[in-house]
Coordinates of C-alpha atoms in Angstrom, one line a residue:
Chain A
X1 CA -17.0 -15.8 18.2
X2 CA -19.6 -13.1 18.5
X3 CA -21.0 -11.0 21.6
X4 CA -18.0 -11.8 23.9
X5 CA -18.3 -9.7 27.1
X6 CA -16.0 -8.9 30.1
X7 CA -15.8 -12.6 31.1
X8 CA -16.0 -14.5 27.8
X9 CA -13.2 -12.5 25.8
X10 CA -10.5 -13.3 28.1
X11 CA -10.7 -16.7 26.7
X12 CA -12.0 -15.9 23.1
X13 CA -8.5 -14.2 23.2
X14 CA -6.3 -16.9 24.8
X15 CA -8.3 -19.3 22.2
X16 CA -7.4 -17.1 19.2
X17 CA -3.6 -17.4 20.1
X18 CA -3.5 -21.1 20.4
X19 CA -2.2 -21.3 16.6
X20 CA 1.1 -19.7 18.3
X21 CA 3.8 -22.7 17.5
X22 CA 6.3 -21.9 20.7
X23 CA 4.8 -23.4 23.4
X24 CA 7.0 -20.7 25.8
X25 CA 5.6 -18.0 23.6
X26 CA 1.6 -19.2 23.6
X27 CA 2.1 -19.7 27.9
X28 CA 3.6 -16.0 28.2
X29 CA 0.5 -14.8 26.3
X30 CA -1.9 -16.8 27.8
X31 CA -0.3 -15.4 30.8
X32 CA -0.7 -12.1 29.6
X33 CA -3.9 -11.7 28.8
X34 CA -5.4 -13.7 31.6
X35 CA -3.5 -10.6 34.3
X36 CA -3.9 -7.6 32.0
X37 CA -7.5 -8.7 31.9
X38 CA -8.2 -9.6 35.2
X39 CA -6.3 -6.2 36.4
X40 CA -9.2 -4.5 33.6
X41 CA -11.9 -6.5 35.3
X42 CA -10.6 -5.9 39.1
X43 CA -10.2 -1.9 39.1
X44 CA -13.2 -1.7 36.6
X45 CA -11.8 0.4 34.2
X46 CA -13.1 3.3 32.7
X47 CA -12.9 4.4 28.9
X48 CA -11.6 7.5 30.1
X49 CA -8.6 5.9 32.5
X50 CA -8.3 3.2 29.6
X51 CA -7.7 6.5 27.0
X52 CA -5.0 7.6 29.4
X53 CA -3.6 4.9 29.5
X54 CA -3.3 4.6 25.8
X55 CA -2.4 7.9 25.8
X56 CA 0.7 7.8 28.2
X57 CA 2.1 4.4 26.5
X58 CA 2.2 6.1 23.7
X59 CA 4.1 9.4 25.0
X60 CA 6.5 7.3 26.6
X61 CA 7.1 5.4 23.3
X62 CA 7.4 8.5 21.4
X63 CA 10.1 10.0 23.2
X64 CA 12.6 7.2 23.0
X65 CA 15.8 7.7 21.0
X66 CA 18.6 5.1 20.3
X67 CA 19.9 7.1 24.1
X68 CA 16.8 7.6 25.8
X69 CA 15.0 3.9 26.4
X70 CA 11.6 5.7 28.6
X71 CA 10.1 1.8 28.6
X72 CA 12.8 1.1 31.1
X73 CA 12.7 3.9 33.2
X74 CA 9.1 2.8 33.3
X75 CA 9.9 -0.9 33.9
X76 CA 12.4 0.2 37.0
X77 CA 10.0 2.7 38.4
X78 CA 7.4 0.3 38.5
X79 CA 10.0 -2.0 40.4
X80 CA 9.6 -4.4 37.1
X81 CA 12.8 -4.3 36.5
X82 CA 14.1 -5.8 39.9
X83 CA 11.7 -8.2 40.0
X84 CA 12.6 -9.8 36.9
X85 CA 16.6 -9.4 37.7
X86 CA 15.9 -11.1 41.1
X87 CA 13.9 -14.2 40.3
X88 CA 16.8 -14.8 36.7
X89 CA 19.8 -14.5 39.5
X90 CA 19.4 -17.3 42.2
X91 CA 23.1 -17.8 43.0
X92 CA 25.3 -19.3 45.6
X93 CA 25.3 -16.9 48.5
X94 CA 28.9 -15.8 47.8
X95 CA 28.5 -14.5 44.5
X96 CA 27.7 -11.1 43.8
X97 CA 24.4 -10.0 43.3
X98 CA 23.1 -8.6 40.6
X99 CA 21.1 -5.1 39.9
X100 CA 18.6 -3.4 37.3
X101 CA 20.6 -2.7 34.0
X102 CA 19.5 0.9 33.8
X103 CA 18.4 2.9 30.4
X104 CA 22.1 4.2 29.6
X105 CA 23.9 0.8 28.7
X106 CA 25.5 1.5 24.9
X107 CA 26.4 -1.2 22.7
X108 CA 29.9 -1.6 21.0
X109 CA 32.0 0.6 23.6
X110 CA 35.8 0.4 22.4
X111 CA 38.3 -1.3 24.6
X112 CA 40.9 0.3 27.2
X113 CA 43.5 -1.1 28.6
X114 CA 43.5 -1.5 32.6
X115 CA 44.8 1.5 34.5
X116 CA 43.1 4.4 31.6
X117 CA 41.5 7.0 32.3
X118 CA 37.9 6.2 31.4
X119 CA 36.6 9.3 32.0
X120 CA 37.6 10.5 29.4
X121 CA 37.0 14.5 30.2
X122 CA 34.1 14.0 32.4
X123 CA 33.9 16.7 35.1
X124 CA 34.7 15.2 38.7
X125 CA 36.9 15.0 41.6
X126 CA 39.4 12.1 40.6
X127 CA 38.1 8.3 41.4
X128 CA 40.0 5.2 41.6
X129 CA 38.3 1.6 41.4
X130 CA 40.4 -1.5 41.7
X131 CA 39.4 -5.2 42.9
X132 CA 39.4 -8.5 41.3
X133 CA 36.7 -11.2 39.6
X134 CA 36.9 -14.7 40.8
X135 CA 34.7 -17.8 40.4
X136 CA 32.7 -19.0 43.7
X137 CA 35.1 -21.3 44.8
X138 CA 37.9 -18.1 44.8
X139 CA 39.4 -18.9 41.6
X140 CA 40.7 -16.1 39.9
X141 CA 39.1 -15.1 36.9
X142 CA 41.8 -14.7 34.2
X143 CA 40.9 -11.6 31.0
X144 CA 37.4 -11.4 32.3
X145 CA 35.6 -8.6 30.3
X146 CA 34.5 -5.9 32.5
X147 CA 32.3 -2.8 31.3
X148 CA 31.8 -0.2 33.4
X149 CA 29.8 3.1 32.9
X150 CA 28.5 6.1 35.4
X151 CA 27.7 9.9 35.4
X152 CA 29.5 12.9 35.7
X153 CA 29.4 14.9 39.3
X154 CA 26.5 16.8 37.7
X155 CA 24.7 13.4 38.1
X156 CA 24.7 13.5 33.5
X157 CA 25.8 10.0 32.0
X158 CA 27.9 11.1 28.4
X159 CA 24.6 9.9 26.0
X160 CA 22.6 12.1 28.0
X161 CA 24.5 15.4 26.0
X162 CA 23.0 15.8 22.7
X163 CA 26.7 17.3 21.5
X164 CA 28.9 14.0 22.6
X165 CA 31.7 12.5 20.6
X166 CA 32.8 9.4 21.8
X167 CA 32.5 7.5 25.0
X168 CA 32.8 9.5 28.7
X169 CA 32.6 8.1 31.6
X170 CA 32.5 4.1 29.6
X171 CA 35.1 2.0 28.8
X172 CA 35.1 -2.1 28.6
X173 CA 38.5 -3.7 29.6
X174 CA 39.8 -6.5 30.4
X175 CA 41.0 -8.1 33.8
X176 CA 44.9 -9.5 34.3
X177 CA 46.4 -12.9 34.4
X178 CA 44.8 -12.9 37.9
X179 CA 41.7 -11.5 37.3
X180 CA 42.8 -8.3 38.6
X181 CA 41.4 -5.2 37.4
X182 CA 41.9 -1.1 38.1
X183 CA 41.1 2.0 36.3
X184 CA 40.7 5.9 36.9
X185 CA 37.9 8.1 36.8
X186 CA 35.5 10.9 38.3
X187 CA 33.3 10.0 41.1
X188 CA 29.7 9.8 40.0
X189 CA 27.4 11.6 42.0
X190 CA 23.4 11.1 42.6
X191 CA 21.0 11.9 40.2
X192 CA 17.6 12.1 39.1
X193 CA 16.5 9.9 36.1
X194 CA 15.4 11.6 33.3
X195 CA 12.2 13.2 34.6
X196 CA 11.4 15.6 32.0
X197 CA 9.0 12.9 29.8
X198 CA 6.2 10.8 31.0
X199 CA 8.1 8.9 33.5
X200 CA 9.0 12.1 35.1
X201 CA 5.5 13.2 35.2
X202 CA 4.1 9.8 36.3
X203 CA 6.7 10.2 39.3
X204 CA 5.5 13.7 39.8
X205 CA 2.3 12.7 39.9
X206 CA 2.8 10.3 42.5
X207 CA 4.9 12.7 45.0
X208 CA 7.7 10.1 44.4
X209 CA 11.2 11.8 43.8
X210 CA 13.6 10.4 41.2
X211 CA 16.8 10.1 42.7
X212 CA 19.0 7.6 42.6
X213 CA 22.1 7.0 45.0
X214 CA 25.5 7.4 43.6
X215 CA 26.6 4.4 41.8
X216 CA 28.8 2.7 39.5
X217 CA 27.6 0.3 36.5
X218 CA 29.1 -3.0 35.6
X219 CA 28.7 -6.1 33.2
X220 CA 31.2 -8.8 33.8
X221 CA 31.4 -11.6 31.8
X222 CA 34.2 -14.9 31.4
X223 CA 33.8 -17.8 29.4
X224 CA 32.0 -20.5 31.6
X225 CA 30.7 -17.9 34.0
X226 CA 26.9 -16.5 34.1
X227 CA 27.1 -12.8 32.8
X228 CA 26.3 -10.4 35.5
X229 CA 24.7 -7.3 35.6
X230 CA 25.4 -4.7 38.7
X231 CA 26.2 -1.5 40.5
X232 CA 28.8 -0.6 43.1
X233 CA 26.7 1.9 45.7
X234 CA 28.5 4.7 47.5
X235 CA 28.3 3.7 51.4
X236 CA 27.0 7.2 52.7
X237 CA 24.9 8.5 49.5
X238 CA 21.7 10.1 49.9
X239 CA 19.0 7.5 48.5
X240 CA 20.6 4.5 49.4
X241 CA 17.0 3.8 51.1
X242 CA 14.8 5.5 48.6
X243 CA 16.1 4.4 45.0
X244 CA 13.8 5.7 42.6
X245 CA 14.4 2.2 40.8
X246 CA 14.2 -0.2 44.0
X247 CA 18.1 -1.4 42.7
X248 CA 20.1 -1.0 46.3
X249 CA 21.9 -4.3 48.0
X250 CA 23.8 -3.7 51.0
X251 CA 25.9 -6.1 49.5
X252 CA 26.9 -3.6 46.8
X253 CA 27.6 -1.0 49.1
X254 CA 30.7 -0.3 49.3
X255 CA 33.0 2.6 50.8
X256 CA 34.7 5.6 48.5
X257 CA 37.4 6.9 50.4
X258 CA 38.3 10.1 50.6
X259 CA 41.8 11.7 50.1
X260 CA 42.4 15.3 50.6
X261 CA 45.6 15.0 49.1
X262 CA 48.6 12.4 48.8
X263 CA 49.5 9.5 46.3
X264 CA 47.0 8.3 44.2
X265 CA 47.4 4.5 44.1
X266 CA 49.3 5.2 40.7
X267 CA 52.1 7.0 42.2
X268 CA 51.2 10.6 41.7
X269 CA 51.6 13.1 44.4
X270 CA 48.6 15.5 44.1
X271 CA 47.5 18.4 46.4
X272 CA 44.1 17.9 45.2
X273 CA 41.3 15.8 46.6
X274 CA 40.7 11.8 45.3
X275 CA 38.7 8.5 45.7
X276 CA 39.4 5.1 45.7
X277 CA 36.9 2.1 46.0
X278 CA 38.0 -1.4 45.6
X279 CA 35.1 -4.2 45.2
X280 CA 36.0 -7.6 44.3
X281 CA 33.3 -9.8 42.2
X282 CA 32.1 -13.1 42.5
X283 CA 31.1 -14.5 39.2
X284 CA 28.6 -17.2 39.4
X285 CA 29.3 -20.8 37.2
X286 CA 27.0 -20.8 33.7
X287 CA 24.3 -23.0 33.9
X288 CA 24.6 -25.7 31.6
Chain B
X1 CA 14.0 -0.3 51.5
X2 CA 17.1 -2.2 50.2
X3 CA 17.6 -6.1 48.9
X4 CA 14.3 -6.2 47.8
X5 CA 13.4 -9.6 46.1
X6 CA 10.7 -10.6 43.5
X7 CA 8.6 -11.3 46.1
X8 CA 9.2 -8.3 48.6
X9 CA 9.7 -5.8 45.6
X10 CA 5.7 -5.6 44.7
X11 CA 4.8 -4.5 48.4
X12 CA 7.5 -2.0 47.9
X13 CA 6.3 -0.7 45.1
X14 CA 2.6 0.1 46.3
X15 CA 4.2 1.3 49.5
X16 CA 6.1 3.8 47.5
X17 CA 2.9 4.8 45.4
X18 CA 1.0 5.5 48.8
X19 CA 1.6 9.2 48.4
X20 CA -0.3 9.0 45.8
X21 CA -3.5 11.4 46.7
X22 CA -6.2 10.7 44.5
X23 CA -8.0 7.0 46.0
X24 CA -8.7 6.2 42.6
X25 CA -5.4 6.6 41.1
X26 CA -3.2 4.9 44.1
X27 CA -5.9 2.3 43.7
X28 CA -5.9 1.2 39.7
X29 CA -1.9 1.5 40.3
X30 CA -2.2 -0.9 43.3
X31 CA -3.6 -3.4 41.4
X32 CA -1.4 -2.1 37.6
X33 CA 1.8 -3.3 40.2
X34 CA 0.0 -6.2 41.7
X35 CA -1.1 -8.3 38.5
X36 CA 2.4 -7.1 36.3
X37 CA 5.0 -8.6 38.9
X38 CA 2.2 -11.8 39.4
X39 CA 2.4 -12.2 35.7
X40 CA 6.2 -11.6 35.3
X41 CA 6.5 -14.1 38.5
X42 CA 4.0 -16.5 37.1
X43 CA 6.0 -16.9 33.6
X44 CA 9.1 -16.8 35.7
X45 CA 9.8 -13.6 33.0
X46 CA 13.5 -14.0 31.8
X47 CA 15.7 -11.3 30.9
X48 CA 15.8 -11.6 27.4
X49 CA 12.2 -11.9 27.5
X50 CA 11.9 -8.7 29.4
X51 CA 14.3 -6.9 26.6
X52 CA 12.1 -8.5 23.9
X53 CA 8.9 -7.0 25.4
X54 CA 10.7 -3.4 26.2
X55 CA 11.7 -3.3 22.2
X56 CA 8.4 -4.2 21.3
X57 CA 6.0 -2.0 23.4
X58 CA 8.9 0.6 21.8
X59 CA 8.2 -0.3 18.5
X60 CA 4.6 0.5 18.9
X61 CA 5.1 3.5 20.5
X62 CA 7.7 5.1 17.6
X63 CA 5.2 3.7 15.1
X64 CA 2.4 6.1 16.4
X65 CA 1.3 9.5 14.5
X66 CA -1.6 11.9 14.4
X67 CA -3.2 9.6 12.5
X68 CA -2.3 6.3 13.6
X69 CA -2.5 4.7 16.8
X70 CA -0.7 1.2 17.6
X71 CA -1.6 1.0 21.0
X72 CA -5.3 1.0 20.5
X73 CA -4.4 -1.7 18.0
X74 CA -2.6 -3.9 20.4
X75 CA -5.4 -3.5 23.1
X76 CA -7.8 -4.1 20.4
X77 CA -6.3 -7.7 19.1
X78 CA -5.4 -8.6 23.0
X79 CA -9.1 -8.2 23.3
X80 CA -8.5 -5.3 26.0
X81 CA -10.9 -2.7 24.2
X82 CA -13.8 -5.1 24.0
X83 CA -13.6 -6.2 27.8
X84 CA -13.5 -2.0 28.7
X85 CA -16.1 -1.4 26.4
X86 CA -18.4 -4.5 28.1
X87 CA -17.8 -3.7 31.1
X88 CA -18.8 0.1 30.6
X89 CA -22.2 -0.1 29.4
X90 CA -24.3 -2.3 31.1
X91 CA -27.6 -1.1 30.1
X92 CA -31.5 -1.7 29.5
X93 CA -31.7 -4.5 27.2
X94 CA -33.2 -3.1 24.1
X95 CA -30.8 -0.6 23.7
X96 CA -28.0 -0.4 21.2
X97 CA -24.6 -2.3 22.0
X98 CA -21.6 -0.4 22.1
X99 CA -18.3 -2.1 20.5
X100 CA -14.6 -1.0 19.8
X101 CA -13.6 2.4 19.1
X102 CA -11.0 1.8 16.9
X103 CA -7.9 4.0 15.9
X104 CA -9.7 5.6 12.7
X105 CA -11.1 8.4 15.1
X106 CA -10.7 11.6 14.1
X107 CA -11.3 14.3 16.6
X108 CA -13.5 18.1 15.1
X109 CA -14.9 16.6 11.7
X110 CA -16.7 18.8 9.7
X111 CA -21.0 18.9 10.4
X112 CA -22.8 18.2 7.5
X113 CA -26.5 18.3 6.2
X114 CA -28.6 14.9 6.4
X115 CA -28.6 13.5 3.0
X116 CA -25.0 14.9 1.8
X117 CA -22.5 12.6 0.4
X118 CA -19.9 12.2 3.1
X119 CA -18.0 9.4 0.9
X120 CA -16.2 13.1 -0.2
X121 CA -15.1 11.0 -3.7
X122 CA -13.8 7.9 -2.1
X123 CA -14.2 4.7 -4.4
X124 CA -17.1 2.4 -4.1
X125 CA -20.4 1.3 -4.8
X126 CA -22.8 4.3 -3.4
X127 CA -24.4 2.7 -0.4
X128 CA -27.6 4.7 1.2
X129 CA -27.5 5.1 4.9
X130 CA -30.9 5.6 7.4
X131 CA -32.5 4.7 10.5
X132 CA -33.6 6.7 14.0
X133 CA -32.3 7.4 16.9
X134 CA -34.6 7.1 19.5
X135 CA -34.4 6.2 23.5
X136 CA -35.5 3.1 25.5
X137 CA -39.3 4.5 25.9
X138 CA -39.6 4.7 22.1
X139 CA -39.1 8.7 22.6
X140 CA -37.1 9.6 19.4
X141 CA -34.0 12.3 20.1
X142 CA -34.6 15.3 18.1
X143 CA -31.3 16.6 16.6
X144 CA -29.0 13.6 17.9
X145 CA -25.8 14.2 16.7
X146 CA -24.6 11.6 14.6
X147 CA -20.8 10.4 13.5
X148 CA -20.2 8.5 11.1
X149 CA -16.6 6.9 9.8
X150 CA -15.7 4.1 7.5
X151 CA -13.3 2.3 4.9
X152 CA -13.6 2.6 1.4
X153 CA -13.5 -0.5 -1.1
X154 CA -10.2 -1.0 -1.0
X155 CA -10.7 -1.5 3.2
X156 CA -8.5 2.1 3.9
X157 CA -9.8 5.1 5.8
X158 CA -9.3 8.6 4.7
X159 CA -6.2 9.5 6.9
X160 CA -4.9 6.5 5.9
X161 CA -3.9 8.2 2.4
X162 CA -0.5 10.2 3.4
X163 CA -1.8 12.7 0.4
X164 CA -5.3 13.1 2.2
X165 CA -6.4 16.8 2.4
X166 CA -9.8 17.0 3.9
X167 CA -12.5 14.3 5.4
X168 CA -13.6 11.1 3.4
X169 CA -16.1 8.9 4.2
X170 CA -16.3 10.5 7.7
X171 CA -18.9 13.5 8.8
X172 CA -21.2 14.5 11.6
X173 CA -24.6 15.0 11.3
X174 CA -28.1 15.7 13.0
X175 CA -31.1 13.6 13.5
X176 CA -34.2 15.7 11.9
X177 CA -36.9 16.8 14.8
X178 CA -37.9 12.8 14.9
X179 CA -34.4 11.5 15.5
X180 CA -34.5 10.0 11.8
X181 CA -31.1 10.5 10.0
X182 CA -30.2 9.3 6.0
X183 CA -27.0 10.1 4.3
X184 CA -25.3 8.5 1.0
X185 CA -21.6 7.3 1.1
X186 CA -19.8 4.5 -0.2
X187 CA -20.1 1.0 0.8
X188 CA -17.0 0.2 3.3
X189 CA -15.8 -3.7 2.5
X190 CA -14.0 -5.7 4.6
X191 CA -10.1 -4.7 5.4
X192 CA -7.0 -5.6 7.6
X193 CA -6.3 -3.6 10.3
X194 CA -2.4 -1.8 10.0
X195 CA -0.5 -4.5 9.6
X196 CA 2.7 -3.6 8.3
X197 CA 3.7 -2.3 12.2
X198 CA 4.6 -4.5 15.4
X199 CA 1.2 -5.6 15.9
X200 CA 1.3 -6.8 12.3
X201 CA 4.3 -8.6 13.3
X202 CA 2.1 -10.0 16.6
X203 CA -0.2 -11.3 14.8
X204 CA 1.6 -12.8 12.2
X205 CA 3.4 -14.5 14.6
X206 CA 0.7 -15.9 16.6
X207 CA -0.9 -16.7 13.2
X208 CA -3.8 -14.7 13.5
X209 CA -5.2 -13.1 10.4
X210 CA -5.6 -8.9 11.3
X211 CA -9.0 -9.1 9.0
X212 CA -12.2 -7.2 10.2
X213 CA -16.0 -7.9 8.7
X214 CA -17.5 -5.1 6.7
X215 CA -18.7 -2.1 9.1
X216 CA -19.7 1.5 9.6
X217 CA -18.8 3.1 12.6
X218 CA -20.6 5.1 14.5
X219 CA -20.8 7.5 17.5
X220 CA -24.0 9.0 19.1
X221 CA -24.5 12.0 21.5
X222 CA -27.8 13.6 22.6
X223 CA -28.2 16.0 25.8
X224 CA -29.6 13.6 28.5
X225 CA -28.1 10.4 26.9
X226 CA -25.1 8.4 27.0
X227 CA -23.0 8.5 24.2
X228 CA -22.9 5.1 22.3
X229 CA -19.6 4.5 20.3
X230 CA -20.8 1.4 17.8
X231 CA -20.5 0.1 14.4
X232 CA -22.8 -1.5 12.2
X233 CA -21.4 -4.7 10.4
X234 CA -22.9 -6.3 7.0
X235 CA -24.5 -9.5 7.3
X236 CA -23.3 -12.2 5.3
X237 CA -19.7 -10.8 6.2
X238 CA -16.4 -12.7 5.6
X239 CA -14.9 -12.5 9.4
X240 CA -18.2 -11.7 10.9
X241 CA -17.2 -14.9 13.5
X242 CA -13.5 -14.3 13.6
X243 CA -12.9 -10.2 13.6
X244 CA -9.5 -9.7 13.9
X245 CA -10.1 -7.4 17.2
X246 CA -13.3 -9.0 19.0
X247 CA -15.6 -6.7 18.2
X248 CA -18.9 -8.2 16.5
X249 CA -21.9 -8.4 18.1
X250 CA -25.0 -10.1 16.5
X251 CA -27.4 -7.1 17.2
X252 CA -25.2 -4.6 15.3
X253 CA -25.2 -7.1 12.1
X254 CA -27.8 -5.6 9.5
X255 CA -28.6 -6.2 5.9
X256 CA -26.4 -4.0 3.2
X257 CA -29.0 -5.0 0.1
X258 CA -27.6 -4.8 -2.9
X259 CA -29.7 -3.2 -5.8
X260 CA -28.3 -4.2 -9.7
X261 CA -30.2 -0.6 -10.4
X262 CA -33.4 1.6 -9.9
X263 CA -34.4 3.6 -8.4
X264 CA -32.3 5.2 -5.1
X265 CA -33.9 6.0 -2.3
X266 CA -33.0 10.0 -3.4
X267 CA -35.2 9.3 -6.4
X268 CA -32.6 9.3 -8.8
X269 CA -33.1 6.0 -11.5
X270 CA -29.8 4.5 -12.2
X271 CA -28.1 2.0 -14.4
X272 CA -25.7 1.1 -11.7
X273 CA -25.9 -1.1 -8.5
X274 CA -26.1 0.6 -4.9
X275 CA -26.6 -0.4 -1.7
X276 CA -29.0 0.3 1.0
X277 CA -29.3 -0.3 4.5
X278 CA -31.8 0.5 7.6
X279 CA -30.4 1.0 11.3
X280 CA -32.5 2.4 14.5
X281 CA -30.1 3.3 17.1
X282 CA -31.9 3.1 21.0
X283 CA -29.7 5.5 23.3
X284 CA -29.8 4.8 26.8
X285 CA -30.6 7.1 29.2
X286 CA -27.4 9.5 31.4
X287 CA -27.0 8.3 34.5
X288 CA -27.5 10.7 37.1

């Protein structure tokens, strides 16, 4: 295997993998190569734009942290990230969709019982989110898990200060008998994604601005039921047509209502200003 | 530009990226976007899959230094580097073939006199370097400047060694006033690339050996030519027909002859074996 050039090596290289035993694993790769060669071949790449390119993988590697995940906010920029959640989620048509998980997920987040205050300190005006998770034929969806995690009105999720103790603004809990859920908050507001690395720059780069439209996070999952992964959108926010990560559904838009003052829905009179939201889930059936 | 499936999402993507004012850029990411959703649609990509290959190119990134480079690694064993490299130097057919950079590279190496020892005390048996460097007319390049880096006998480079102060086996040199060039080292022997990183764990899982053949790398620059980035490999080689990174190329593959003692070609008798070997490099001309 000797003097391969831009033709032969694509598969020289798919012939030296065939030892791989996984026959998924040895199609991916095969996969691989043949597009990430074909792109080479296609654009005619240069030494120079290939040294870039090793160059800004490599920045964008070196500037993750257990809280900072850059590869995703490259995936999701590059509209990878929907892609891949779009063609894993075919559903019944009544089921909620699913978005991009996002870079600021964290593993192991203690439980809270329904009705906390998740926020946990987080500066915003006061937000209340209620609904329910049923099955697709409207069957209630008894102790499904629900996690739920957002930013602060400053548009910062908790992981994203370098000082934090404990979880802000993330909480998993755990639905009622009738698959109820409620809990209190702040309202998250829009914001950039970290553009301060290579991502940042790439977007830069590209005139493309890296804001996102308000939103919500949640992973629900029951047993029997296919785990999904989403956001609730604020009906209203700037970006809802220009997410910097391609994630909106209008089906996941939802409305945030704003009180002035009154009763919050747990029986507090306040003179200040709240929200409340209520979205109710559809959980699709697990595959078997 | 909401509800965007796997299908819609790639136009999206390169719609977004329009802004994008340099032709050459908004073009090579045109077709970056086009062939990574075709591939991810092609495999059907699944989620976990996605996660696997975020953690990995991770991995690769975190495991990068000054003086190592994992992503030229995994572009060398997916072949990458030797299609770029083909592709960029079509040239007369006597000249000299260009192959893989490699990650051993090290940028403002000290300049030394033709005939030093640039092994700098690394182990091995002393192996005596010449050749020209001439261009396709048979013109030879006065003063070419020559780099030259390789592995010692146990298959390491100098900045390999995390106690390394200074340059071994590695210099820069020039070409006398007839483009003729000697210098004494040690003699490299075959040696497997980084392996204790992810692409160690790659290869090892696709049960490829991460060997290379026995070779002396070299760069070549000369006002009026192009620069040729090459090695020379020993013939008779383990790995000359399976290099772990595609690089081998029967006109760079030259005979290292071994010598049980004499007399070297410094003129110095000796009881001990050396090697000596004979390479004229043929530079093509700049393009205009």
């Amino acid at each position: 295997m000797r003097n391969l050039d831009e033709n032969t090596i694509t598969q020289a290289v798919i012939e030296r993998n065939e030892k791989i035993q996984d026959d998924r694993l040895r199609h991916v790769m095969a996969s691989l190569v043949q597009h990430l060669h074909t792109f080479a071949r296609d654009v005619q790449l240069t030494e120079k734009e290939w040294e870039k390119g090793i160059e800004f993988l490599t920045a964008v590697g070196q500037i993750c942290t257990p809280t900072r995940q850059e590869f995703i906010l490259l995936s999701d920029t590059l509209g990878l990230s929907t892609l891949v959640t779009a063609q894993n989620h075919k559903k019944p048509e009544n089921c909620t969709e699913a978005t991009v998980f996002g870079p600021f997920h964290v593993a192991d987040v203690p439980m809270v019982d329904l009705g906390a205050d998740i926020s946990n300190g987080m500066k915003g005006v006061p937000f209340y989110v209620k609904g329910t998770v049923r099955g697709v034929d409207g069957e209630p969806i008894p102790n499904a898990t629900i996690e739920a995690w957002h930013a602060d009105e400053d548009g910062f999720y908790d992981v994203q200060d370098p000082n934090l103790i404990g979880c802000k603004g993330r909480a998993v809990m755990q639905a009622d008998s009738n698959g109820a859920y409620h809990f209190k908050t702040i309202m998250p507001e829009c914001y950039p994604i970290p553009h301060d690395g290579p991502v940042g720059k790439m977007l830069e780069a590209f005139k493309r601005h890296p804001w996102r439209p308000a939103h919500l996070h949640f992973m629900l999952s029951a047993p029997g039921y296919e785990r999904l992964v989403t956001h609730i959108f604020r009906e209203g926010s700037n970006y809802l047509e220009s997410d910097a990560v391609f994630g909106v559904r209008s089906s996941l838009v939802c409305d945030w209502v704003h009180h002035e003052s009154g009763v919050t829905p747990y029986g507090e009179q306040t003179g200040k200003p709240f929200v409340t939201t209520e979205y109710n889930f559809i959980l699709n059936r697990e595959k078997n």
